[in-house]
Structures are given as C-alpha cells and as structure tokens.
PDB file of N, CA and C in Angstrom:
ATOM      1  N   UNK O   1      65.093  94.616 120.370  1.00  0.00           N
ATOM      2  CA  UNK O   1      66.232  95.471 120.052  1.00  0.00           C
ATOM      3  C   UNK O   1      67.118  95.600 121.297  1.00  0.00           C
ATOM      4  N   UNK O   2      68.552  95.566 120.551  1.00  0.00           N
ATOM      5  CA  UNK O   2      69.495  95.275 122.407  1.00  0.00           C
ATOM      6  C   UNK O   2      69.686  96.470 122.308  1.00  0.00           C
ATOM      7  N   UNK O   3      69.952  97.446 123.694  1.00  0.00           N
ATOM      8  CA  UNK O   3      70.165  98.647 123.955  1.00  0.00           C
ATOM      9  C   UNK O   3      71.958  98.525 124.496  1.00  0.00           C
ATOM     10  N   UNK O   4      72.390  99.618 123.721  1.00  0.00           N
ATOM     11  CA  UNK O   4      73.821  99.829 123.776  1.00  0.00           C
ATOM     12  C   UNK O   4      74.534 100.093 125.036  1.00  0.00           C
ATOM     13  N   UNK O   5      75.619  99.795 125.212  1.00  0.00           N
ATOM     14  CA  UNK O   5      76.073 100.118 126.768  1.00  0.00           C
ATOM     15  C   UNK O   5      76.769 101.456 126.628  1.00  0.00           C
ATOM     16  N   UNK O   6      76.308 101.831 128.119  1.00  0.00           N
ATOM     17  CA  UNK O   6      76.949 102.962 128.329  1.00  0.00           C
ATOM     18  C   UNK O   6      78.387 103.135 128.146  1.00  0.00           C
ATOM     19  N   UNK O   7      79.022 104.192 127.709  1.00  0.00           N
ATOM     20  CA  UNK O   7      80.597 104.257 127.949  1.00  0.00           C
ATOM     21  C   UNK O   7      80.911 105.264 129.078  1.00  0.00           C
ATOM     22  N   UNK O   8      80.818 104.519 130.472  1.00  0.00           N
ATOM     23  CA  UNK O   8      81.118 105.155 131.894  1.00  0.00           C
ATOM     24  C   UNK O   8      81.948 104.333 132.193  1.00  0.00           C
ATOM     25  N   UNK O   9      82.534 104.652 133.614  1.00  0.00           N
ATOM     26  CA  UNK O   9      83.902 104.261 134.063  1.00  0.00           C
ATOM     27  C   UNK O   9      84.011 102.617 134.118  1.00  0.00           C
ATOM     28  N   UNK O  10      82.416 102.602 134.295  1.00  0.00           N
ATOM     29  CA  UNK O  10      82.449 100.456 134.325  1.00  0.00           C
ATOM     30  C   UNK O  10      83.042 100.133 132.937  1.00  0.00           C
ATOM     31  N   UNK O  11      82.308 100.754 132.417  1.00  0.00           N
ATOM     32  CA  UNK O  11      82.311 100.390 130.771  1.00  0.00           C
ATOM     33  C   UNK O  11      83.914 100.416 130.494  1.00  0.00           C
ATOM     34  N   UNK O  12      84.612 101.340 130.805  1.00  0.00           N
ATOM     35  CA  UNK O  12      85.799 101.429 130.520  1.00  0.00           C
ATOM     36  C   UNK O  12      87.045 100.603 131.385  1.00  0.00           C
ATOM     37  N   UNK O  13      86.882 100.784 132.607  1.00  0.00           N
ATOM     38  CA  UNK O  13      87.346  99.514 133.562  1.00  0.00           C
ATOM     39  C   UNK O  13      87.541  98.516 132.909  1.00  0.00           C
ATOM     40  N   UNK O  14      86.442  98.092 133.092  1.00  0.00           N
ATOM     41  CA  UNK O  14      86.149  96.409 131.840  1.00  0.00           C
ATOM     42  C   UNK O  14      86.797  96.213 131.060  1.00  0.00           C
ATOM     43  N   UNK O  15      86.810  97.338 130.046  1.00  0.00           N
ATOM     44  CA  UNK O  15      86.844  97.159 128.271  1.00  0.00           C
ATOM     45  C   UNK O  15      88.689  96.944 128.695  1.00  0.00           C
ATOM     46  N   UNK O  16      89.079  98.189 129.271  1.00  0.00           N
ATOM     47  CA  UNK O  16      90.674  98.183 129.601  1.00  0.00           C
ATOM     48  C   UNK O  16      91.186  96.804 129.863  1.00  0.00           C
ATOM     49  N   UNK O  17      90.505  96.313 130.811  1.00  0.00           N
ATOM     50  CA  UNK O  17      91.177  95.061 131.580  1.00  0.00           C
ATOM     51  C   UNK O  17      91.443  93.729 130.168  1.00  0.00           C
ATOM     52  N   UNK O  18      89.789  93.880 129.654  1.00  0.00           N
ATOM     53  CA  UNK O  18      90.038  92.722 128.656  1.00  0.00           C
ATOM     54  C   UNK O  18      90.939  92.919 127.648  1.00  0.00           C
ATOM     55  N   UNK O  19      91.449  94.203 127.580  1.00  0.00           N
ATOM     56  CA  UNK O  19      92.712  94.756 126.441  1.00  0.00           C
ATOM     57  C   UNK O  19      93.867  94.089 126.990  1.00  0.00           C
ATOM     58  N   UNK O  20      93.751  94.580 128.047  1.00  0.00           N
ATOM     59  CA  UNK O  20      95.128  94.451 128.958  1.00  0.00           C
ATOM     60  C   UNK O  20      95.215  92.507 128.600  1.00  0.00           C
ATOM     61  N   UNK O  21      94.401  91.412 129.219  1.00  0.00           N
ATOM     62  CA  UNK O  21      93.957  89.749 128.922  1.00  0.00           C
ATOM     63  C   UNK O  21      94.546  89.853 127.950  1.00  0.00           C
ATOM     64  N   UNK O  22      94.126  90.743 126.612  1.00  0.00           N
ATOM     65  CA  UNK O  22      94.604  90.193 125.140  1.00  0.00           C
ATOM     66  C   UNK O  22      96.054  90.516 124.863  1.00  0.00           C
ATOM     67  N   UNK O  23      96.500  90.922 125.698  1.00  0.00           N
ATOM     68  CA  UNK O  23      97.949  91.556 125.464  1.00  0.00           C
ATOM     69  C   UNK O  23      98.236  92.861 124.584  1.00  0.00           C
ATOM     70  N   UNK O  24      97.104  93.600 124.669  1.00  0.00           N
ATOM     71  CA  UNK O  24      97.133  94.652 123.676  1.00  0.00           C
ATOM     72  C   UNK O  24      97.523  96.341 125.050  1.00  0.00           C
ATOM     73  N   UNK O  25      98.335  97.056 124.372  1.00  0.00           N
ATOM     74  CA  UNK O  25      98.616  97.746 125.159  1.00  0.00           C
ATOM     75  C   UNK O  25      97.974  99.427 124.915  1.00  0.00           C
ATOM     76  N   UNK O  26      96.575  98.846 123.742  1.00  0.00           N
ATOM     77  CA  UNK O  26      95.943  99.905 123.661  1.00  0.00           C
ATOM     78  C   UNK O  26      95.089 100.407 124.880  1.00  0.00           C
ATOM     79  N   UNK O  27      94.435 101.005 125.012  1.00  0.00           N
ATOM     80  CA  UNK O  27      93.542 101.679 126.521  1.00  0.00           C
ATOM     81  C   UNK O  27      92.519 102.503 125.958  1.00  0.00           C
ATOM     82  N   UNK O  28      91.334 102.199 126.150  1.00  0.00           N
ATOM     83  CA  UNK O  28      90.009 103.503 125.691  1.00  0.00           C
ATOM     84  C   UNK O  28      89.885 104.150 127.079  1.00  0.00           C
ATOM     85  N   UNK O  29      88.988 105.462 126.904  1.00  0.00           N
ATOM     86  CA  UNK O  29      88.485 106.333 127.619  1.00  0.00           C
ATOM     87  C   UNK O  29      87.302 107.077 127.376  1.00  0.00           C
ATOM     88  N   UNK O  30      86.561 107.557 128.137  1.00  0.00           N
ATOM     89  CA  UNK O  30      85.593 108.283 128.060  1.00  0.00           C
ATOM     90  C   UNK O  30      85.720 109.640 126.837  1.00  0.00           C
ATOM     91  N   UNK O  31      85.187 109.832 125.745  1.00  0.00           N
ATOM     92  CA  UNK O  31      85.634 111.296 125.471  1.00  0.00           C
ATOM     93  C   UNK O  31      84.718 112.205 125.550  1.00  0.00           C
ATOM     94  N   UNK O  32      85.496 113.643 125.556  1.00  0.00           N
ATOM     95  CA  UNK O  32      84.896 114.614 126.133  1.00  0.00           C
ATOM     96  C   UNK O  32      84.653 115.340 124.128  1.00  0.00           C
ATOM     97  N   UNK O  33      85.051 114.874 123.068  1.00  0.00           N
ATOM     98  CA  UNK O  33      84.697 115.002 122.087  1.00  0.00           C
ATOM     99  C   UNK O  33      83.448 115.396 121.414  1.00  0.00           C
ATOM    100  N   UNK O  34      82.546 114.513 121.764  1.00  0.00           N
ATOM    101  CA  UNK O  34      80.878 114.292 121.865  1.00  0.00           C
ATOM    102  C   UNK O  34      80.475 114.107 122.607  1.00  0.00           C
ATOM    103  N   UNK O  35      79.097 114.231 123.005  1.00  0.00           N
ATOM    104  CA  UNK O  35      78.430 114.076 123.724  1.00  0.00           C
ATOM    105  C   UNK O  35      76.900 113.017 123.430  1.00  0.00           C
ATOM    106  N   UNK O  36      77.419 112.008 122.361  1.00  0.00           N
ATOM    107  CA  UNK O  36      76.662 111.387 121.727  1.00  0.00           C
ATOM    108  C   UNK O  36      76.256 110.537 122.892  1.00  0.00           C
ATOM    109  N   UNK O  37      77.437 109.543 123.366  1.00  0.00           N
ATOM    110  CA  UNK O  37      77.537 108.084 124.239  1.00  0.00           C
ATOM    111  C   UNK O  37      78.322 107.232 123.189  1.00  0.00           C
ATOM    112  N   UNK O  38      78.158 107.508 121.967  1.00  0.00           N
ATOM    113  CA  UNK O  38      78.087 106.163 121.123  1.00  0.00           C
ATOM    114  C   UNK O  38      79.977 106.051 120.717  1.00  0.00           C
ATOM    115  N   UNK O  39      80.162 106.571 121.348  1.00  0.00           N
ATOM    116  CA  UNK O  39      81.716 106.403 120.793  1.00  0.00           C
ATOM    117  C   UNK O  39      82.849 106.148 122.055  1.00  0.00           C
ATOM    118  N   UNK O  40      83.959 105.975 122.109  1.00  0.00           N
ATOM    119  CA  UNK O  40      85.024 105.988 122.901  1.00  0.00           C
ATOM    120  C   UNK O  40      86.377 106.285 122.284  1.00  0.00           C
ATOM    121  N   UNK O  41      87.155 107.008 123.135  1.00  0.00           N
ATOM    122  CA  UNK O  41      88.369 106.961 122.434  1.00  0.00           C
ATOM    123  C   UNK O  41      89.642 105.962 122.973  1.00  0.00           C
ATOM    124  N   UNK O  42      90.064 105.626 121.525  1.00  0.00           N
ATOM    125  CA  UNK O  42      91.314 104.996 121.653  1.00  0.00           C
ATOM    126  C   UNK O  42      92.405 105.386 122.231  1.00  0.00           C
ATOM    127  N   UNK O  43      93.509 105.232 123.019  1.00  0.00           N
ATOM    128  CA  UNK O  43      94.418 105.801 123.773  1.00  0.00           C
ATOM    129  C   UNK O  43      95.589 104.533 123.132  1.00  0.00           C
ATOM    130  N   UNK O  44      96.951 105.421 123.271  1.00  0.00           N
ATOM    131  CA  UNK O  44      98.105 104.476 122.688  1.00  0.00           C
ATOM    132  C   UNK O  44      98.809 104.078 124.240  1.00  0.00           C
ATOM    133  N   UNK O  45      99.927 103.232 123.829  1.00  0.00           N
ATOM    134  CA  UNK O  45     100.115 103.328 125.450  1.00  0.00           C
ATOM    135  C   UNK O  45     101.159 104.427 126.014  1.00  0.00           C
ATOM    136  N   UNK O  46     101.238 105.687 125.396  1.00  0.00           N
ATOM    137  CA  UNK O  46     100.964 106.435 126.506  1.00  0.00           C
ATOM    138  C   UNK O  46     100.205 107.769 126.867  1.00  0.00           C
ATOM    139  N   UNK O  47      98.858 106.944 126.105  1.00  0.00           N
ATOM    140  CA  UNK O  47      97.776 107.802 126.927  1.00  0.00           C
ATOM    141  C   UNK O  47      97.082 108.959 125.755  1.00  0.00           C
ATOM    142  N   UNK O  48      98.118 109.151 124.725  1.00  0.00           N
ATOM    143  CA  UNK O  48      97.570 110.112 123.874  1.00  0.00           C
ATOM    144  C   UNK O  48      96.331 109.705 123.043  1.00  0.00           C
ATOM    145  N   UNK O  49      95.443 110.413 122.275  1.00  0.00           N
ATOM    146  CA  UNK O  49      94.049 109.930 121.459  1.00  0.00           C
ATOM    147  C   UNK O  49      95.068 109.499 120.148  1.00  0.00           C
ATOM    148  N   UNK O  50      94.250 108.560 119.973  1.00  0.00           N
ATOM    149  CA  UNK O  50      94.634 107.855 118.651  1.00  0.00           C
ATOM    150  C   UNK O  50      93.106 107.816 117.417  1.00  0.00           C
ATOM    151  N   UNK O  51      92.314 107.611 118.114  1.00  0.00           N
ATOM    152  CA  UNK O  51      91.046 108.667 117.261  1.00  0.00           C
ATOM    153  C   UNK O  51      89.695 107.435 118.282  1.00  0.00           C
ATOM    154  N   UNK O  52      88.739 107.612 117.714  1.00  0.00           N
ATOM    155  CA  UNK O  52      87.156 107.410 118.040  1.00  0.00           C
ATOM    156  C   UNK O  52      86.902 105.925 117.397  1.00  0.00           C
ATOM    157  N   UNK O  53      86.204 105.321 118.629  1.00  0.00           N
ATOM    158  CA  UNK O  53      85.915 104.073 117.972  1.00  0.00           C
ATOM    159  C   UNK O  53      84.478 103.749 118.504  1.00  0.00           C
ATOM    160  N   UNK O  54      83.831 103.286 117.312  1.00  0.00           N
ATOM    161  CA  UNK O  54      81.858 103.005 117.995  1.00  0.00           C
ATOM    162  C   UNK O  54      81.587 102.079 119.024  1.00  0.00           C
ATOM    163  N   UNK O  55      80.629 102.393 120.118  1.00  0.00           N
ATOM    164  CA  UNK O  55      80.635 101.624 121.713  1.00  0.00           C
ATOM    165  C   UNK O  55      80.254 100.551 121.714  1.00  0.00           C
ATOM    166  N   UNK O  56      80.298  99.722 119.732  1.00  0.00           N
ATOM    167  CA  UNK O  56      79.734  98.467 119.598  1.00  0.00           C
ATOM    168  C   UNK O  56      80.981  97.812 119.113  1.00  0.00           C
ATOM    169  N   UNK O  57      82.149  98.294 118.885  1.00  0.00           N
ATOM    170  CA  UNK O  57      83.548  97.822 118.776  1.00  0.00           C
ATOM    171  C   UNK O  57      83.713  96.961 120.027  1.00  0.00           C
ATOM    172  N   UNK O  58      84.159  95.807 119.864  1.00  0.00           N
ATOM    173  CA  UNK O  58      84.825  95.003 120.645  1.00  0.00           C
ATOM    174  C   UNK O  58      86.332  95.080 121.241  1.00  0.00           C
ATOM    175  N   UNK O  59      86.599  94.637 122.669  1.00  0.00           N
ATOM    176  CA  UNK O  59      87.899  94.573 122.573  1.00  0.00           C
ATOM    177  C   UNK O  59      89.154  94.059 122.039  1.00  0.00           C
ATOM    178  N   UNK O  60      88.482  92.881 121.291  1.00  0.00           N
ATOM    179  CA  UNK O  60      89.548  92.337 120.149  1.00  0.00           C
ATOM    180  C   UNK O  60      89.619  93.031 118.981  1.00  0.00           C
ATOM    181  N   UNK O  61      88.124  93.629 118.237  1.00  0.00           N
ATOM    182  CA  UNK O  61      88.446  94.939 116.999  1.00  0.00           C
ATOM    183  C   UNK O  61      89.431  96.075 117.488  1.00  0.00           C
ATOM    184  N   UNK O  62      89.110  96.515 118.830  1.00  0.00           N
ATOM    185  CA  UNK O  62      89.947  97.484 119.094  1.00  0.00           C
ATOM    186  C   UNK O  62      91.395  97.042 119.242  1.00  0.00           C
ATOM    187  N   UNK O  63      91.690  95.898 119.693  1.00  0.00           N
ATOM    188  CA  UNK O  63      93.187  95.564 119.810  1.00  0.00           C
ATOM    189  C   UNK O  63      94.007  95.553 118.591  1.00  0.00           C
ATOM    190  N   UNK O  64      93.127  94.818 117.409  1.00  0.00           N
ATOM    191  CA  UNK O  64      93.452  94.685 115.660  1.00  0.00           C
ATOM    192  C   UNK O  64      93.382  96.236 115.567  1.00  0.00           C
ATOM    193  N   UNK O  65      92.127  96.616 115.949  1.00  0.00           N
ATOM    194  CA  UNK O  65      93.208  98.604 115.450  1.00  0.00           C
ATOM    195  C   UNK O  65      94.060  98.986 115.921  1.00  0.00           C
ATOM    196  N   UNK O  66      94.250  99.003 117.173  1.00  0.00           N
ATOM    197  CA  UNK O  66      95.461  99.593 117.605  1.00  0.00           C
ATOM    198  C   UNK O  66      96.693  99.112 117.030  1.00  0.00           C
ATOM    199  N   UNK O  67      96.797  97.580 116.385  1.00  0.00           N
ATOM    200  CA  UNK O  67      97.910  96.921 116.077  1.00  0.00           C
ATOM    201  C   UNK O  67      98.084  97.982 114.478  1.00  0.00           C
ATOM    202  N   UNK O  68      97.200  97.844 113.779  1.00  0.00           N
ATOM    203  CA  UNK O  68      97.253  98.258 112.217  1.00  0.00           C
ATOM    204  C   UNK O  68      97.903  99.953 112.350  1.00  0.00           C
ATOM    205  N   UNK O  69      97.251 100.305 113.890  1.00  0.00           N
ATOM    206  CA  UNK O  69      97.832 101.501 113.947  1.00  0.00           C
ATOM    207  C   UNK O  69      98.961 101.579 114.288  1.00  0.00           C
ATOM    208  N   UNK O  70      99.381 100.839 114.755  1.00  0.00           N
ATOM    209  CA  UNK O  70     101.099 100.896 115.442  1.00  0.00           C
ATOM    210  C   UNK O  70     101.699 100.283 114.165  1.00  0.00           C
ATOM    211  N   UNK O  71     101.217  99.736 113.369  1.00  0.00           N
ATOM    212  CA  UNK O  71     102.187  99.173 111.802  1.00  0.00           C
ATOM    213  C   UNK O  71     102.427 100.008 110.765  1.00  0.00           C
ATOM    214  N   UNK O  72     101.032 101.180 111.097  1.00  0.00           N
ATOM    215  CA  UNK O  72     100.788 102.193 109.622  1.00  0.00           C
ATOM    216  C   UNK O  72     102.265 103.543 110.560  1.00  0.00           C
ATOM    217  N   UNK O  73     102.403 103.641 111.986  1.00  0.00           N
ATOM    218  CA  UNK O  73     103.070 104.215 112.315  1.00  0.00           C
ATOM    219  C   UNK O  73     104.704 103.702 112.204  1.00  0.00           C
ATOM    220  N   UNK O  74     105.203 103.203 112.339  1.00  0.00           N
ATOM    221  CA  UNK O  74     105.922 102.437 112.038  1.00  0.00           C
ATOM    222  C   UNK O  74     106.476 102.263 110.494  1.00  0.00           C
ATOM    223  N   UNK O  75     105.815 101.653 109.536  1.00  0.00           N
ATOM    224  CA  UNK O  75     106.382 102.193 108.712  1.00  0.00           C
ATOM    225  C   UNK O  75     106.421 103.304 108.172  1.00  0.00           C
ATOM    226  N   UNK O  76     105.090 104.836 108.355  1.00  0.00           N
ATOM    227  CA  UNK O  76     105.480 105.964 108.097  1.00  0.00           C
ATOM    228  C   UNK O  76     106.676 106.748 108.651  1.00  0.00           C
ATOM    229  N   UNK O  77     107.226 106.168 109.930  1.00  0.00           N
ATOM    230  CA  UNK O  77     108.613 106.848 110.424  1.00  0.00           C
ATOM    231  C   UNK O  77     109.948 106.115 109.702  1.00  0.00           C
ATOM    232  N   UNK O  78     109.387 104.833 109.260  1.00  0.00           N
ATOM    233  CA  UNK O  78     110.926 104.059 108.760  1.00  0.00           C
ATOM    234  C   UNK O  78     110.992 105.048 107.255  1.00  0.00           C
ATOM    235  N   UNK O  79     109.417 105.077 106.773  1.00  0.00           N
ATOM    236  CA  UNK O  79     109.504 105.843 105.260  1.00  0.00           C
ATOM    237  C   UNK O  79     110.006 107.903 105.266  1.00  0.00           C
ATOM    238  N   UNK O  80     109.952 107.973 106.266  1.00  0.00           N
ATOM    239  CA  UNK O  80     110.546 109.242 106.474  1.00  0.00           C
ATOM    240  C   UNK O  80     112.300 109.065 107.020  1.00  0.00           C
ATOM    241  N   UNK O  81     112.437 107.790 107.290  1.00  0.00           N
ATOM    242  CA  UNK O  81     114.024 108.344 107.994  1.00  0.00           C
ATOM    243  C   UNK O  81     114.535 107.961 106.965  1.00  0.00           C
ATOM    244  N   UNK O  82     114.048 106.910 105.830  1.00  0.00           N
ATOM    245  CA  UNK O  82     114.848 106.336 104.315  1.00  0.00           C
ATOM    246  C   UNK O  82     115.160 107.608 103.631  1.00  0.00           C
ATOM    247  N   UNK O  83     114.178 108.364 103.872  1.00  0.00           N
ATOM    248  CA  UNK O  83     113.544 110.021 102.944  1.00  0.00           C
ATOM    249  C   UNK O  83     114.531 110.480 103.234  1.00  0.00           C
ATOM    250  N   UNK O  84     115.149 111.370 104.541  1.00  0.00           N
ATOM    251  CA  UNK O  84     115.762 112.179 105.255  1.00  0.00           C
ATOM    252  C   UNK O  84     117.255 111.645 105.236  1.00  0.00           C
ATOM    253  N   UNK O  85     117.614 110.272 104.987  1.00  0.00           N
ATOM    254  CA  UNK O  85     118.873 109.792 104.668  1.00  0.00           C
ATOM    255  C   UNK O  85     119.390 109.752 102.652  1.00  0.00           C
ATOM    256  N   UNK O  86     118.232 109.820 102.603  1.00  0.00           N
ATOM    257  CA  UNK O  86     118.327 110.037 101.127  1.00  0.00           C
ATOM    258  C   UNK O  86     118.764 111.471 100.970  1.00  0.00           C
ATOM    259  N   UNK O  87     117.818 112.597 101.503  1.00  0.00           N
ATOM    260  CA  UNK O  87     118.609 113.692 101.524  1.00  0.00           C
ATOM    261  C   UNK O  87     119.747 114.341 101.550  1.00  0.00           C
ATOM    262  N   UNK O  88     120.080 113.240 102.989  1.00  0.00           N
ATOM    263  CA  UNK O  88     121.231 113.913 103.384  1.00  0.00           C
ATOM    264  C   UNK O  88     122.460 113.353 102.507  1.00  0.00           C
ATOM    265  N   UNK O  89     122.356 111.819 102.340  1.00  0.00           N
ATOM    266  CA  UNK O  89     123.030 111.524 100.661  1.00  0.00           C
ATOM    267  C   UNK O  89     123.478 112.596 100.098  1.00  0.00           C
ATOM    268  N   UNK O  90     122.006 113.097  99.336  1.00  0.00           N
ATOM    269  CA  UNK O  90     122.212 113.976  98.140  1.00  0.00           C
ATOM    270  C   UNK O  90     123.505 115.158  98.624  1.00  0.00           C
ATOM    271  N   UNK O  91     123.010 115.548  99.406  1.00  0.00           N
ATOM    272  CA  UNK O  91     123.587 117.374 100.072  1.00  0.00           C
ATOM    273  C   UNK O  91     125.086 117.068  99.843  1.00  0.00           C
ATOM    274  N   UNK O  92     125.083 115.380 100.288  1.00  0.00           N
ATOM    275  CA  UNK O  92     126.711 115.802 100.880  1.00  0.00           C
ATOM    276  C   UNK O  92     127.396 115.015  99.474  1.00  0.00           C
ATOM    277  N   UNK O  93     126.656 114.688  98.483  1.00  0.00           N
ATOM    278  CA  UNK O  93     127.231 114.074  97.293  1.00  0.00           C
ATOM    279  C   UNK O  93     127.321 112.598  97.247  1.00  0.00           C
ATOM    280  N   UNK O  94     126.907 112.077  98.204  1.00  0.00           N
ATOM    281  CA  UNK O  94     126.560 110.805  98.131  1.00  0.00           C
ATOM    282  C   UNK O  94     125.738 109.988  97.092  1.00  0.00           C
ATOM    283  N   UNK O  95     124.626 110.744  96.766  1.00  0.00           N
ATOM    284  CA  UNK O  95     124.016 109.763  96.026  1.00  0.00           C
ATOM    285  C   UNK O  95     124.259 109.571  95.179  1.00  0.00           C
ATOM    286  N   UNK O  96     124.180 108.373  94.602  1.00  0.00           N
ATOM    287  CA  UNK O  96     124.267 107.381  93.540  1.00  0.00           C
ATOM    288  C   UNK O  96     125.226 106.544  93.621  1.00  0.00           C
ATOM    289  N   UNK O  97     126.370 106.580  95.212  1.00  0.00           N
ATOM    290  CA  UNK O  97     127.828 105.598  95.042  1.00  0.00           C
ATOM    291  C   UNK O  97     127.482 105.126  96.021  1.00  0.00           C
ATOM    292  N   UNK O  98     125.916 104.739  96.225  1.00  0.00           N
ATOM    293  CA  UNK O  98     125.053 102.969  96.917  1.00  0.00           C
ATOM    294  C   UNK O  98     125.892 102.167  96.437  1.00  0.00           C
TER     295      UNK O  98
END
C-alpha cells in the first residue's frame, strides 16, 4: 500500500512549479480548513480559494479544474450581463425592437 504525501511546503513548492510548466495559472496551498492532510486548496490566480482538492489529484487534474472553473465563471458573468442588459432593455422600453 503507497502512503500518501504530505501536503507541506515541499509538497506545495513542487505541485506550484509543475502548474506553473503546464501553463496553468492555478496555485494550491496548504489549508487551514481541515486538519485531515488529505486535501489542498485550490487558489485562482489571485490567490483567492476556489475550493478543496484530494492530495491524490494531480497537477494536470488540477490544471483541467481550474480551466472548467474559469469557463463555468465566465460564462456565468457573460449569462448575468445578457440578464442585466435585458433588463435594462425592458425599463427603458426597448424590448422587443432587437
């Protein structure tokens, strides 16, 4: 049975750098969340938690999340500014003379 690696500053050093190789501009860190070991958190690039990922995630799974996460963000802001222009349409009598 292989025993899991720690998530300490090596662990994270490392993991960062090979993010950084893949061109991914995600970043993990130690979290102060649990106190399991078994997890790390995801960081966006700039620095905020983006949520928990297991210390058997790879740095290429983590790069594919961070990407899916920057796509699901992305279009939830394009689907809110369509929303908020639609609104403002309505208010001012615009809609429907698309």
């Amino acid at each position: 049975m292989s025993k899991k690696p720690a998530v300490d500053k090596d662990f994270v050093d490392a993991f960062n750098l090979d993010l950084t190789r893949l061109g991914s501009v995600a970043q993990i860190a130690i979290t102060n969340l649990t106190g399991s070991g078994d997890v790390f958190e995801l960081l966006d690039d700039e620095g905020q938690f983006v949520t928990l990922l297991p210390v058997t995630a790879t740095p290429e799974v983590t790069a594919a999340a961070y990407r899916l996460y920057g796509q699901g963000l992305n279009r939830g802001l394009r689907a809110g500014e369509e929303l908020a222009w639609s609104k403002l349409r309505h208010l001012i009598g615009a809609a429907g003379k698309d």
